[in-house]
Amino acid sequence: MSKKYLIMDVDTGCDDSMALMLAAAQENFEILALTCTFGNNEVEKTTYNTLKVAQALGIDAPVASGAKRPLIDPPMDFSGGLGIAIHGADGLGNVGDTLKEPVKEKSRLVAADLMAKAIKEAPEKVTIIATGPLTNVATFLVSYPELQDKIEQIAIMGGAAYSGNMRFYAEANVGHDPEAAQIVFMSGVKKAVFGLDATMGVFITDEEREEMAKAGGETGTFLKNCLEPYAATYRRLANYPGAVLHDSLPVAWLIDESVADMHDAYIEIDLNGIQTRGCTVADFIGITGKPVNAKMAMSADRKKVIDMHIEAVKKFADRKVLK
Ligand code: RIB
Ligand code: CA
């Protein structure tokens, strides 16, 4: 398998944690940097969470803090709401305090500058995996246009062709910063987009979480517990059969492209709609006359993705990660 050099931009986050675990388990993945954004919680918390989870997973990459707020919209209110219900007040399913305190400090660089440093120093092109609002990625693209050619592609968990989860037609990562998303989608960088159309099918059942805990030692137990409020909220709101591992799908696809059904599309972001601001408008049939600028996942193989996690977590079974 060919080596992949990665930067992961995250808003850790329970499903972000599962994506980090899946990526950290891959022998041919080299994680060069972790950059953090607001989204599931304020950036101070998502950065702290990322430091903790990265330490638990043995990810040696620098961790940088980034965007505190969207480019245009007002700062988010993290005092309640769906994101807090799903990810918990601490952003890690209210079990973040069971993980050992991080020893490593965050980088002195802000996210966009750490991305630039990592990309400049990488021996080959770098793949960016974005699993939060796209503010850091957009800031990097507008600050370092000369580095755009060293990006292999951006694999984005975000958007949806036909649904939404923060507004009727807007998915959270794109909807929390539509202008940032538009900068990313209008850039010339190759993009693979994993929206709700595909990710909503990638749920992990309670039984599979139990299996992950058995297979993964303290790490598996933490991840199982971290997803408990996530699963409970999806069950309460939509009688859903499990916690949805949105952020894992781009990682799983980079491991094995057969996990998702990808379709060429021209995608832009609706910035001005009243009900539709933050919507990813996806043209699969050339109706806009604009050139294809992304591949978009429209379905995924749930069992294959979940089995990847059960296999991956075994690599961490001997690590003592809990206080
Ligand atoms: O809409 C799902 C996305 O929003 C996921 O990345 C989840 O972690 C939240 O950030
Ligand atoms: Ca996320």
Short mmCIF file of C-alpha atoms and ligand atoms in Angstrom, two decimals:
data_model
loop_
_atom_site.label_atom_id
_atom_site.label_comp_id
_atom_site.label_asym_id
_atom_site.label_seq_id
_atom_site.Cartn_x
_atom_site.Cartn_y
_atom_site.Cartn_z
CA MET A 1 0.00 0.00 0.00
CA SER A 2 1.31 3.47 -0.87
CA LYS A 3 2.22 5.81 1.96
CA LYS A 4 -0.19 8.66 2.64
CA TYR A 5 0.92 11.87 4.33
CA LEU A 6 -2.00 13.36 6.24
CA ILE A 7 -3.12 16.49 8.03
CA MET A 8 -6.35 16.05 9.99
CA ASP A 9 -8.38 19.17 10.77
CA VAL A 10 -10.82 18.23 13.51
CA ASP A 11 -13.33 19.51 16.07
CA THR A 12 -12.86 16.59 18.48
CA GLY A 13 -15.67 15.39 19.02
CA CYS A 14 -16.74 11.81 19.50
CA ASP A 15 -16.88 10.78 15.85
CA ASP A 16 -13.69 12.78 15.27
CA SER A 17 -12.11 10.53 17.92
CA MET A 18 -13.14 7.43 16.01
CA ALA A 19 -11.72 8.91 12.80
CA LEU A 20 -8.45 9.66 14.60
CA MET A 21 -8.29 6.08 15.88
CA LEU A 22 -8.96 4.61 12.46
CA ALA A 23 -6.28 6.80 10.86
CA ALA A 24 -3.72 6.21 13.61
CA ALA A 25 -4.06 2.45 13.14
CA GLN A 26 -2.99 2.51 9.47
CA GLU A 27 0.64 1.47 8.90
CA ASN A 28 0.80 3.41 5.64
CA PHE A 29 -0.68 6.63 7.06
CA GLU A 30 1.72 9.25 8.41
CA ILE A 31 -0.16 11.93 10.33
CA LEU A 32 1.97 15.07 9.97
CA ALA A 33 -0.24 17.46 11.93
CA LEU A 34 -3.52 17.75 13.77
CA THR A 35 -5.26 21.13 13.55
CA CYS A 36 -8.30 22.06 15.60
CA THR A 37 -11.32 24.25 15.01
CA PHE A 38 -14.47 25.34 16.79
CA GLY A 39 -17.51 23.25 15.87
CA ASN A 40 -18.60 20.54 18.28
CA ASN A 41 -17.32 22.81 21.02
CA GLU A 42 -15.17 25.91 21.48
CA VAL A 43 -11.72 25.57 19.96
CA GLU A 44 -9.99 25.56 23.35
CA LYS A 45 -11.94 22.39 24.24
CA THR A 46 -11.58 20.72 20.85
CA THR A 47 -7.83 21.37 21.02
CA TYR A 48 -7.59 19.96 24.55
CA ASN A 49 -9.65 16.95 23.47
CA THR A 50 -7.45 16.39 20.44
CA LEU A 51 -4.30 16.49 22.59
CA LYS A 52 -5.85 13.89 24.92
CA VAL A 53 -7.10 11.56 22.20
CA ALA A 54 -3.89 11.86 20.17
CA GLN A 55 -1.87 10.96 23.28
CA ALA A 56 -4.11 7.95 23.93
CA LEU A 57 -3.62 6.80 20.33
CA GLY A 58 0.11 7.43 20.29
CA ILE A 59 -0.17 9.99 17.50
CA ASP A 60 3.11 11.91 17.65
CA ALA A 61 2.08 14.81 15.41
CA PRO A 62 1.96 18.44 16.58
CA VAL A 63 -1.49 19.73 17.54
CA ALA A 64 -2.42 23.33 16.72
CA SER A 65 -5.40 25.39 17.70
CA GLY A 66 -7.18 27.38 15.00
CA ALA A 67 -10.43 29.12 14.30
CA LYS A 68 -12.47 30.31 17.28
CA ARG A 69 -15.42 31.41 15.12
CA PRO A 70 -16.75 31.40 11.58
CA LEU A 71 -15.39 33.90 9.00
CA ILE A 72 -18.63 35.89 8.78
CA ASP A 73 -21.34 34.45 11.07
CA PRO A 74 -21.26 35.39 14.77
CA PRO A 75 -19.39 33.12 17.20
CA MET A 76 -21.32 29.96 18.11
CA ASP A 77 -23.05 29.56 21.45
CA PHE A 78 -21.80 26.38 23.11
CA SER A 79 -24.05 26.61 26.17
CA GLY A 80 -26.42 23.93 24.85
CA GLY A 81 -28.06 22.70 21.70
CA LEU A 82 -27.80 19.57 19.59
CA GLY A 83 -24.01 19.53 19.28
CA ILE A 84 -23.60 19.55 23.04
CA ALA A 85 -26.30 16.89 23.45
CA ILE A 86 -24.53 14.65 20.95
CA HIS A 87 -20.90 15.23 21.94
CA GLY A 88 -21.44 16.09 25.61
CA ALA A 89 -20.51 19.29 27.43
CA ASP A 90 -16.83 18.33 27.27
CA GLY A 91 -16.95 17.30 23.60
CA LEU A 92 -15.99 13.71 24.46
CA GLY A 93 -19.30 12.23 25.54
CA ASN A 94 -18.81 13.54 29.10
CA VAL A 95 -16.12 10.91 29.66
CA GLY A 96 -13.16 13.01 28.54
CA ASP A 97 -11.99 13.24 32.13
CA THR A 98 -11.41 9.49 32.22
CA LEU A 99 -8.51 9.90 29.78
CA LYS A 100 -5.04 10.72 31.11
CA GLU A 101 -4.14 14.41 30.97
CA PRO A 102 -2.10 15.35 27.91
CA VAL A 103 1.61 15.72 28.55
CA LYS A 104 2.32 17.53 25.27
CA GLU A 105 1.47 21.21 24.86
CA LYS A 106 -0.28 22.48 21.77
CA SER A 107 1.88 23.97 19.02
CA ARG A 108 2.79 27.66 19.21
CA LEU A 109 1.67 27.90 15.58
CA VAL A 110 -1.95 28.52 14.66
CA ALA A 111 -3.65 25.88 12.54
CA ALA A 112 -3.11 27.45 9.10
CA ASP A 113 0.59 28.00 9.78
CA LEU A 114 1.09 24.46 11.08
CA MET A 115 -0.62 23.17 7.93
CA ALA A 116 1.81 25.23 5.85
CA LYS A 117 4.85 24.03 7.81
CA ALA A 118 3.80 20.39 7.53
CA ILE A 119 3.08 20.66 3.80
CA LYS A 120 6.34 22.50 3.07
CA GLU A 121 8.35 19.85 4.94
CA ALA A 122 6.49 16.82 3.58
CA PRO A 123 8.48 14.69 1.11
CA GLU A 124 5.39 14.22 -1.05
CA LYS A 125 1.93 15.70 -1.58
CA VAL A 126 -0.27 15.83 1.52
CA THR A 127 -3.90 14.80 1.95
CA ILE A 128 -6.01 16.97 4.24
CA ILE A 129 -8.88 15.26 6.05
CA ALA A 130 -11.38 17.83 7.33
CA THR A 131 -13.96 16.70 9.88
CA GLY A 132 -15.13 20.04 11.27
CA PRO A 133 -16.08 23.45 9.92
CA LEU A 134 -13.71 24.41 7.09
CA THR A 135 -12.46 27.69 8.57
CA ASN A 136 -8.87 26.51 9.14
CA VAL A 137 -8.63 24.91 5.70
CA ALA A 138 -10.01 28.05 4.04
CA THR A 139 -7.62 30.25 6.03
CA PHE A 140 -4.71 28.06 4.96
CA LEU A 141 -5.77 28.15 1.28
CA VAL A 142 -6.05 31.96 1.18
CA SER A 143 -2.86 32.46 3.22
CA TYR A 144 -0.63 30.03 1.30
CA PRO A 145 -1.92 29.81 -2.31
CA GLU A 146 1.59 28.84 -3.40
CA LEU A 147 1.26 25.55 -1.45
CA GLN A 148 -1.97 24.48 -3.13
CA ASP A 149 -0.05 22.27 -5.59
CA LYS A 150 1.42 20.25 -2.71
CA ILE A 151 -2.04 19.13 -1.60
CA GLU A 152 -2.98 15.68 -2.94
CA GLN A 153 -6.66 16.20 -2.13
CA ILE A 154 -8.99 17.36 0.61
CA ALA A 155 -11.27 14.64 2.00
CA ILE A 156 -14.15 16.47 3.62
CA MET A 157 -16.80 15.22 6.00
CA GLY A 158 -19.42 17.83 5.27
CA GLY A 159 -22.49 18.88 3.38
CA ALA A 160 -25.29 16.83 1.90
CA ALA A 161 -26.90 16.75 -1.51
CA TYR A 162 -30.38 16.10 -0.19
CA SER A 163 -30.58 16.69 3.56
CA GLY A 164 -29.27 18.57 6.57
CA ASN A 165 -28.73 18.25 10.32
CA MET A 166 -28.23 21.79 11.59
CA ARG A 167 -30.83 23.41 9.36
CA PHE A 168 -33.26 21.58 7.14
CA TYR A 169 -30.85 21.65 4.19
CA ALA A 170 -27.53 22.42 5.88
CA GLU A 171 -25.08 19.98 7.42
CA ALA A 172 -23.19 21.19 10.53
CA ASN A 173 -19.59 21.37 9.28
CA VAL A 174 -20.52 23.34 6.17
CA GLY A 175 -23.38 25.21 7.81
CA HIS A 176 -21.26 26.49 10.71
CA ASP A 177 -19.06 28.40 8.25
CA PRO A 178 -20.58 28.57 4.76
CA GLU A 179 -18.11 31.19 3.52
CA ALA A 180 -15.16 29.02 4.53
CA ALA A 181 -16.73 26.06 2.78
CA GLN A 182 -17.26 28.16 -0.37
CA ILE A 183 -13.56 29.13 -0.39
CA VAL A 184 -12.62 25.45 -0.17
CA PHE A 185 -15.11 24.32 -2.81
CA MET A 186 -14.12 27.12 -5.21
CA SER A 187 -10.41 26.35 -4.82
CA GLY A 188 -8.87 24.22 -7.53
CA VAL A 189 -7.87 21.51 -5.04
CA LYS A 190 -9.10 17.97 -5.67
CA LYS A 191 -11.95 17.22 -3.24
CA ALA A 192 -13.68 14.09 -2.03
CA VAL A 193 -16.83 15.02 -0.13
CA PHE A 194 -18.56 12.75 2.39
CA GLY A 195 -21.91 14.27 3.23
CA LEU A 196 -24.92 13.06 5.16
CA ASP A 197 -26.29 11.22 2.13
CA ALA A 198 -23.56 8.63 2.74
CA THR A 199 -22.49 9.14 6.35
CA MET A 200 -25.93 8.73 7.93
CA GLY A 201 -25.75 5.09 6.89
CA VAL A 202 -22.50 4.55 8.80
CA PHE A 203 -23.84 3.97 12.30
CA ILE A 204 -22.26 1.75 14.94
CA THR A 205 -24.74 -0.27 16.99
CA ASP A 206 -24.54 -0.73 20.76
CA GLU A 207 -23.49 -4.33 20.23
CA GLU A 208 -20.68 -3.26 17.87
CA ARG A 209 -19.54 -0.66 20.41
CA GLU A 210 -19.41 -3.45 23.00
CA GLU A 211 -17.34 -5.54 20.57
CA MET A 212 -15.00 -2.57 20.06
CA ALA A 213 -14.57 -2.25 23.82
CA LYS A 214 -13.71 -5.92 24.15
CA ALA A 215 -11.24 -5.78 21.27
CA GLY A 216 -9.58 -2.48 22.15
CA GLY A 217 -8.70 -2.56 25.84
CA GLU A 218 -8.91 0.81 27.60
CA THR A 219 -8.93 2.65 24.27
CA GLY A 220 -11.88 0.64 23.00
CA THR A 221 -13.67 1.13 26.30
CA PHE A 222 -13.12 4.90 26.15
CA LEU A 223 -14.42 5.11 22.58
CA LYS A 224 -17.45 2.97 23.42
CA ASN A 225 -18.30 5.21 26.38
CA CYS A 226 -17.56 8.40 24.46
CA LEU A 227 -20.23 7.48 21.91
CA GLU A 228 -22.93 6.74 24.52
CA PRO A 229 -24.60 10.24 24.57
CA TYR A 230 -24.16 10.35 20.78
CA ALA A 231 -26.08 7.07 20.36
CA ALA A 232 -28.68 8.03 22.96
CA THR A 233 -29.41 11.35 21.23
CA TYR A 234 -29.78 9.77 17.81
CA ARG A 235 -32.06 7.11 19.37
CA ARG A 236 -34.15 9.73 21.22
CA LEU A 237 -34.51 12.11 18.28
CA ALA A 238 -34.83 9.71 15.40
CA ASN A 239 -35.09 6.23 16.88
CA TYR A 240 -31.76 5.67 15.09
CA PRO A 241 -30.08 2.26 15.53
CA GLY A 242 -26.68 3.65 16.54
CA ALA A 243 -24.15 6.47 16.73
CA VAL A 244 -23.27 7.79 13.28
CA LEU A 245 -19.54 7.77 12.51
CA HIS A 246 -19.67 10.68 10.05
CA ASP A 247 -16.00 11.59 10.36
CA SER A 248 -14.71 8.06 9.83
CA LEU A 249 -15.99 7.80 6.28
CA PRO A 250 -13.31 9.96 4.60
CA VAL A 251 -10.65 8.04 6.53
CA ALA A 252 -12.17 4.67 5.61
CA TRP A 253 -12.34 5.74 1.95
CA LEU A 254 -8.65 6.68 1.95
CA ILE A 255 -7.96 3.16 3.26
CA ASP A 256 -10.31 1.37 0.83
CA GLU A 257 -12.20 3.33 -1.82
CA SER A 258 -14.74 0.52 -2.16
CA VAL A 259 -16.44 1.66 1.05
CA ALA A 260 -18.26 4.53 -0.67
CA ASP A 261 -20.06 5.14 -3.93
CA MET A 262 -18.60 8.39 -5.34
CA HIS A 263 -20.21 10.64 -7.95
CA ASP A 264 -18.63 13.51 -9.91
CA ALA A 265 -20.36 16.79 -9.15
CA TYR A 266 -20.12 20.54 -9.35
CA ILE A 267 -20.70 21.70 -5.77
CA GLU A 268 -21.13 25.22 -4.49
CA ILE A 269 -22.42 26.58 -1.21
CA ASP A 270 -25.64 28.58 -0.92
CA LEU A 271 -24.58 31.71 0.99
CA ASN A 272 -27.74 33.79 0.67
CA GLY A 273 -30.74 31.50 1.12
CA ILE A 274 -33.06 32.08 4.05
CA GLN A 275 -33.86 28.40 4.65
CA THR A 276 -30.94 27.13 2.59
CA ARG A 277 -27.87 29.10 3.72
CA GLY A 278 -25.02 26.60 4.16
CA CYS A 279 -26.54 24.07 1.78
CA THR A 280 -24.13 22.22 -0.53
CA VAL A 281 -25.79 22.61 -3.92
CA ALA A 282 -24.61 19.52 -5.80
CA ASP A 283 -25.00 19.33 -9.59
CA PHE A 284 -24.48 15.72 -10.75
CA ILE A 285 -25.91 16.16 -14.26
CA GLY A 286 -24.21 19.31 -15.58
CA ILE A 287 -27.35 21.42 -15.28
CA THR A 288 -25.28 24.47 -14.20
CA GLY A 289 -22.87 24.06 -17.09
CA LYS A 290 -20.05 24.42 -14.56
CA PRO A 291 -17.14 21.97 -14.45
CA VAL A 292 -16.99 19.09 -11.99
CA ASN A 293 -15.07 20.26 -8.89
CA ALA A 294 -15.53 17.31 -6.51
CA LYS A 295 -16.48 13.69 -6.03
CA MET A 296 -19.38 13.24 -3.59
CA ALA A 297 -20.22 10.05 -1.69
CA MET A 298 -23.87 9.10 -2.02
CA SER A 299 -23.84 5.79 -0.14
CA ALA A 300 -21.44 3.74 2.00
CA ASP A 301 -20.85 0.15 3.06
CA ARG A 302 -21.64 0.37 6.78
CA LYS A 303 -20.48 -3.10 7.77
CA LYS A 304 -17.15 -2.72 5.97
CA VAL A 305 -16.48 0.60 7.75
CA ILE A 306 -17.47 -0.73 11.17
CA ASP A 307 -15.37 -3.88 10.72
CA MET A 308 -12.40 -1.61 9.91
CA HIS A 309 -12.82 0.04 13.32
CA ILE A 310 -13.06 -3.25 15.20
CA GLU A 311 -9.86 -4.41 13.49
CA ALA A 312 -8.12 -1.06 13.98
CA VAL A 313 -8.86 -0.71 17.69
CA LYS A 314 -7.05 -4.01 18.40
CA LYS A 315 -3.78 -2.16 17.72
CA PHE A 316 -4.36 -0.04 20.84
CA ALA A 317 -5.53 -2.86 23.15
CA ASP A 318 -2.40 -2.86 25.33
CA ARG A 319 -2.23 0.93 25.84
CA LYS A 320 -2.98 2.27 29.30
CA VAL A 321 -4.89 5.44 28.47
CA LEU A 322 -7.33 5.84 31.36
CA LYS A 323 -6.58 7.65 34.62
O1 RIB B 1 -22.56 16.82 10.68
C1 RIB B 1 -21.65 15.93 11.26
C2 RIB B 1 -20.36 16.63 11.59
O2 RIB B 1 -20.60 17.62 12.59
C3 RIB B 1 -19.30 15.69 12.21
O3 RIB B 1 -18.03 16.13 11.82
C4 RIB B 1 -19.47 15.89 13.69
O4 RIB B 1 -18.26 15.66 14.43
C5 RIB B 1 -19.82 17.34 13.75
O5 RIB B 1 -18.61 18.07 13.68
CA CA B 2 -16.33 16.53 13.49
#
